[in-house]
Amino acid sequence: MVAAKKQTLKNVTDYIADVMCKRADVGYNYGVILIPEGLIDFIPEVQQLIAELNEILAHEVVDEAGVWKKKLSPQCLELFDFLPPAIQEQLMLERDPHGNVAKIETEKMLIQMVETELEARKQMSAYKGQFKGQSHFFGYEGRCGLPSNFDATYCYALGYAAGALLQSGKTGLISSIYWIWLSFPPSLHDLISEAFTYFEFGVFVWVGFYLSLKISVEVLELFPDDETLSNVIDFL
């Protein structure tokens, strides 16, 4: 939707700020905003800025005075100056072989930009709420499967051990979990052991006994009035 509507980073920031202002008007000074991973890559103006930065970084020396910024187009320069300093630094980091920025903390960038926008609106009495953003990045966690009982128990034990260490004033340590004799793990069968060999022999005996009974029943079915038939069926 962002790419289809050709929305700018300012549009996204204003949209989030608008929602927060409307919620603040009815007393909802809280909420959760889900940001799709890679959102910034779908904003056309950001794509253009990254492309121009790639060209500059490949041929120019980035100086602290900012002379290199003159190589940016007016639109990209305005966007670059609009970004928080931390995001500006991330945009200047090394690229991968495809020229992509390795990591842009989109969630932190939007928090800073929304905070700036809400502060400006507060100065104009357009926002009366309190904003304190907390970012969480769920990468692999967002697309992983549900934890098994083993995962839950194992992580609970690790957290309990870490808490016990902190309560005891032990820092700079790593908690680990190892198995002790509180339960018995399932054992593997030794296929050449004496017990298994005896069991294997017994299977043939039991199968032979069952087949003999089955044949007997089939024969006795020819004599439904025979008292032996009912005795065999009761036995089975």
GROMACS .gro file of C-alpha atoms in nm:
model
  236
    1MET     CA    1   0.000   0.000   0.000
    2VAL     CA    2   0.283   0.241   0.084
    3ALA     CA    3   0.455   0.182  -0.249
    4ALA     CA    4   0.127   0.182  -0.446
    5LYS     CA    5   0.021   0.517  -0.299
    6LYS     CA    6   0.377   0.653  -0.328
    7GLN     CA    7   0.366   0.763   0.033
    8THR     CA    8   0.659   0.947   0.185
    9LEU     CA    9   0.821   0.890   0.521
   10LYS     CA   10   0.649   1.207   0.640
   11ASN     CA   11   0.313   1.063   0.532
   12VAL     CA   12   0.371   0.749   0.738
   13THR     CA   13   0.482   0.955   1.038
   14ASP     CA   14   0.180   1.185   1.015
   15TYR     CA   15  -0.058   0.890   0.983
   16ILE     CA   16   0.075   0.731   1.303
   17ALA     CA   17   0.064   1.066   1.482
   18ASP     CA   18  -0.295   1.126   1.367
   19VAL     CA   19  -0.406   0.791   1.509
   20MET     CA   20  -0.234   0.862   1.840
   21CYS     CA   21  -0.393   1.207   1.867
   22LYS     CA   22  -0.741   1.066   1.807
   23ARG     CA   23  -0.685   0.798   2.070
   24ALA     CA   24  -0.551   1.054   2.316
   25ASP     CA   25  -0.868   1.261   2.272
   26VAL     CA   26  -1.074   0.974   2.416
   27GLY     CA   27  -0.823   0.891   2.689
   28TYR     CA   28  -0.636   0.608   2.518
   29ASN     CA   29  -0.273   0.703   2.578
   30TYR     CA   30  -0.150   0.355   2.500
   31GLY     CA   31  -0.150   0.109   2.214
   32VAL     CA   32   0.054  -0.116   1.988
   33ILE     CA   33   0.160  -0.033   1.633
   34LEU     CA   34   0.278  -0.317   1.411
   35ILE     CA   35   0.539  -0.218   1.154
   36PRO     CA   36   0.607  -0.473   0.878
   37GLU     CA   37   0.969  -0.572   0.838
   38GLY     CA   38   1.127  -0.396   0.543
   39LEU     CA   39   0.871  -0.113   0.539
   40ILE     CA   40   1.136   0.148   0.469
   41ASP     CA   41   1.244  -0.037   0.154
   42PHE     CA   42   0.901   0.022  -0.001
   43ILE     CA   43   0.898   0.399   0.045
   44PRO     CA   44   0.993   0.544  -0.298
   45GLU     CA   45   1.181   0.848  -0.166
   46VAL     CA   46   1.389   0.631   0.068
   47GLN     CA   47   1.476   0.402  -0.221
   48GLN     CA   48   1.595   0.704  -0.418
   49LEU     CA   49   1.796   0.833  -0.122
   50ILE     CA   50   1.970   0.498  -0.074
   51ALA     CA   51   2.048   0.479  -0.446
   52GLU     CA   52   2.209   0.824  -0.442
   53LEU     CA   53   2.401   0.746  -0.124
   54ASN     CA   54   2.532   0.425  -0.281
   55GLU     CA   55   2.666   0.624  -0.575
   56ILE     CA   56   2.827   0.883  -0.348
   57LEU     CA   57   2.985   0.627  -0.115
   58ALA     CA   58   3.131   0.441  -0.412
   59HIS     CA   59   3.314   0.745  -0.553
   60GLU     CA   60   3.331   1.013  -0.286
   61VAL     CA   61   3.493   1.055   0.055
   62VAL     CA   62   3.237   1.129   0.326
   63ASP     CA   63   3.373   1.426   0.522
   64GLU     CA   64   3.249   1.554   0.856
   65ALA     CA   65   3.186   1.899   0.711
   66GLY     CA   66   2.913   1.752   0.493
   67VAL     CA   67   3.048   1.869   0.157
   68TRP     CA   68   2.944   1.536   0.010
   69LYS     CA   69   2.578   1.628   0.070
   70LYS     CA   70   2.599   1.864  -0.226
   71LYS     CA   71   2.595   1.555  -0.446
   72LEU     CA   72   2.244   1.471  -0.325
   73SER     CA   73   1.939   1.592  -0.511
   74PRO     CA   74   1.735   1.860  -0.327
   75GLN     CA   75   1.458   1.612  -0.247
   76CYS     CA   76   1.697   1.349  -0.107
   77LEU     CA   77   1.892   1.611   0.088
   78GLU     CA   78   1.572   1.731   0.251
   79LEU     CA   79   1.480   1.374   0.343
   80PHE     CA   80   1.828   1.299   0.479
   81ASP     CA   81   1.819   1.605   0.705
   82PHE     CA   82   1.468   1.508   0.814
   83LEU     CA   83   1.591   1.172   0.948
   84PRO     CA   84   1.714   1.128   1.307
   85PRO     CA   85   2.096   1.136   1.344
   86ALA     CA   86   2.112   0.767   1.441
   87ILE     CA   87   1.935   0.666   1.119
   88GLN     CA   88   2.160   0.896   0.916
   89GLU     CA   89   2.459   0.708   1.053
   90GLN     CA   90   2.302   0.372   0.969
   91LEU     CA   91   2.245   0.484   0.611
   92MET     CA   92   2.616   0.561   0.580
   93LEU     CA   93   2.729   0.216   0.697
   94GLU     CA   94   2.881  -0.050   0.473
   95ARG     CA   95   2.662  -0.212   0.208
   96ASP     CA   96   2.622  -0.576   0.120
   97PRO     CA   97   2.734  -0.701  -0.225
   98HIS     CA   98   2.399  -0.591  -0.369
   99GLY     CA   99   2.429  -0.236  -0.238
  100ASN     CA  100   2.163  -0.280   0.030
  101VAL     CA  101   2.195  -0.123   0.373
  102ALA     CA  102   2.259  -0.408   0.615
  103LYS     CA  103   2.037  -0.288   0.897
  104ILE     CA  104   1.805   0.009   0.939
  105GLU     CA  105   1.619   0.012   1.270
  106THR     CA  106   1.287   0.121   1.122
  107GLU     CA  107   1.097   0.086   1.448
  108LYS     CA  108   1.334   0.317   1.637
  109MET     CA  109   1.339   0.564   1.351
  110LEU     CA  110   0.959   0.593   1.347
  111ILE     CA  111   0.947   0.633   1.725
  112GLN     CA  112   1.185   0.927   1.709
  113MET     CA  113   1.003   1.086   1.417
  114VAL     CA  114   0.660   1.041   1.575
  115GLU     CA  115   0.792   1.180   1.902
  116THR     CA  116   0.919   1.491   1.722
  117GLU     CA  117   0.588   1.532   1.540
  118LEU     CA  118   0.380   1.493   1.856
  119GLU     CA  119   0.598   1.743   2.040
  120ALA     CA  120   0.538   1.994   1.762
  121ARG     CA  121   0.164   1.934   1.782
  122LYS     CA  122   0.173   1.974   2.158
  123GLN     CA  123   0.324   2.319   2.113
  124MET     CA  124   0.022   2.404   1.898
  125SER     CA  125  -0.218   2.252   2.157
  126ALA     CA  126  -0.316   1.983   1.905
  127TYR     CA  127  -0.195   1.700   2.127
  128LYS     CA  128  -0.235   1.671   2.503
  129GLY     CA  129  -0.128   1.313   2.565
  130GLN     CA  130   0.197   1.161   2.682
  131PHE     CA  131   0.412   0.959   2.445
  132LYS     CA  132   0.680   0.715   2.551
  133GLY     CA  133   0.763   0.470   2.275
  134GLN     CA  134   0.919   0.130   2.331
  135SER     CA  135   1.045  -0.066   2.034
  136HIS     CA  136   1.064  -0.441   1.994
  137PHE     CA  137   1.200  -0.614   1.685
  138PHE     CA  138   1.057  -0.959   1.622
  139GLY     CA  139   1.250  -1.108   1.333
  140TYR     CA  140   1.283  -1.483   1.364
  141GLU     CA  141   1.041  -1.479   1.657
  142GLY     CA  142   0.767  -1.346   1.435
  143ARG     CA  143   0.784  -1.636   1.191
  144CYS     CA  144   0.882  -1.929   1.413
  145GLY     CA  145   0.660  -2.215   1.527
  146LEU     CA  146   0.494  -2.245   1.865
  147PRO     CA  147   0.730  -2.363   2.141
  148SER     CA  148   0.713  -2.727   2.242
  149ASN     CA  149   0.683  -2.839   2.603
  150PHE     CA  150   1.057  -2.900   2.603
  151ASP     CA  151   1.125  -2.544   2.477
  152ALA     CA  152   0.898  -2.391   2.741
  153THR     CA  153   1.041  -2.597   3.027
  154TYR     CA  154   1.400  -2.542   2.916
  155CYS     CA  155   1.360  -2.164   2.884
  156TYR     CA  156   1.173  -2.146   3.216
  157ALA     CA  157   1.461  -2.329   3.386
  158LEU     CA  158   1.719  -2.099   3.227
  159GLY     CA  159   1.528  -1.790   3.337
  160TYR     CA  160   1.486  -1.927   3.689
  161ALA     CA  161   1.860  -1.997   3.711
  162ALA     CA  162   1.944  -1.649   3.582
  163GLY     CA  163   1.711  -1.494   3.840
  164ALA     CA  164   1.869  -1.698   4.118
  165LEU     CA  165   2.214  -1.579   4.013
  166LEU     CA  166   2.104  -1.214   4.015
  167GLN     CA  167   1.937  -1.249   4.354
  168SER     CA  168   2.262  -1.393   4.490
  169GLY     CA  169   2.460  -1.100   4.353
  170LYS     CA  170   2.636  -1.313   4.093
  171THR     CA  171   2.692  -1.121   3.769
  172GLY     CA  172   2.901  -1.179   3.460
  173LEU     CA  173   2.793  -1.544   3.452
  174ILE     CA  174   2.595  -1.765   3.215
  175SER     CA  175   2.332  -2.004   3.347
  176SER     CA  176   2.322  -2.357   3.209
  177ILE     CA  177   2.089  -2.652   3.257
  178TYR     CA  178   2.195  -3.017   3.279
  179TRP     CA  179   2.002  -3.336   3.342
  180ILE     CA  180   2.000  -3.494   3.689
  181TRP     CA  181   1.831  -3.804   3.829
  182LEU     CA  182   1.484  -3.661   3.875
  183SER     CA  183   1.343  -3.855   3.583
  184PHE     CA  184   1.455  -4.127   3.346
  185PRO     CA  185   1.502  -4.060   2.975
  186PRO     CA  186   1.373  -4.330   2.741
  187SER     CA  187   1.639  -4.595   2.684
  188LEU     CA  188   1.738  -4.737   2.348
  189HIS     CA  189   1.695  -5.108   2.276
  190ASP     CA  190   2.004  -5.318   2.226
  191LEU     CA  191   1.897  -5.529   1.929
  192ILE     CA  192   2.163  -5.792   1.995
  193SER     CA  193   2.116  -5.821   2.370
  194GLU     CA  194   2.012  -6.150   2.531
  195ALA     CA  195   1.681  -6.002   2.648
  196PHE     CA  196   1.585  -5.874   2.303
  197THR     CA  197   1.688  -6.202   2.139
  198TYR     CA  198   1.466  -6.392   2.382
  199PHE     CA  199   1.181  -6.151   2.313
  200GLU     CA  200   1.226  -6.195   1.938
  201PHE     CA  201   1.212  -6.574   1.980
  202GLY     CA  202   0.901  -6.540   2.192
  203VAL     CA  203   0.726  -6.345   1.916
  204PHE     CA  204   0.747  -6.641   1.682
  205VAL     CA  205   0.613  -6.871   1.954
  206TRP     CA  206   0.320  -6.638   2.022
  207VAL     CA  207   0.243  -6.596   1.653
  208GLY     CA  208   0.253  -6.972   1.602
  209PHE     CA  209   0.021  -7.024   1.898
  210TYR     CA  210  -0.221  -6.763   1.763
  211LEU     CA  211  -0.225  -6.916   1.415
  212SER     CA  212  -0.291  -7.261   1.555
  213LEU     CA  213  -0.586  -7.127   1.752
  214LYS     CA  214  -0.716  -6.943   1.446
  215ILE     CA  215  -0.701  -7.260   1.239
  216SER     CA  216  -0.875  -7.450   1.516
  217VAL     CA  217  -1.155  -7.194   1.523
  218GLU     CA  218  -1.200  -7.214   1.146
  219VAL     CA  219  -1.228  -7.592   1.170
  220LEU     CA  220  -1.461  -7.584   1.466
  221GLU     CA  221  -1.688  -7.337   1.288
  222LEU     CA  222  -1.790  -7.632   1.076
  223PHE     CA  223  -1.942  -7.777   1.394
  224PRO     CA  224  -2.134  -7.488   1.553
  225ASP     CA  225  -2.296  -7.716   1.808
  226ASP     CA  226  -1.969  -7.855   1.937
  227GLU     CA  227  -1.900  -7.755   2.297
  228THR     CA  228  -1.529  -7.713   2.221
  229LEU     CA  229  -1.600  -7.422   1.985
  230SER     CA  230  -1.753  -7.207   2.257
  231ASN     CA  231  -1.464  -7.286   2.489
  232VAL     CA  232  -1.207  -7.175   2.230
  233ILE     CA  233  -1.394  -6.854   2.154
  234ASP     CA  234  -1.419  -6.774   2.525
  235PHE     CA  235  -1.044  -6.829   2.551
  236LEU     CA  236  -0.971  -6.587   2.266
   0.00000   0.00000   0.00000
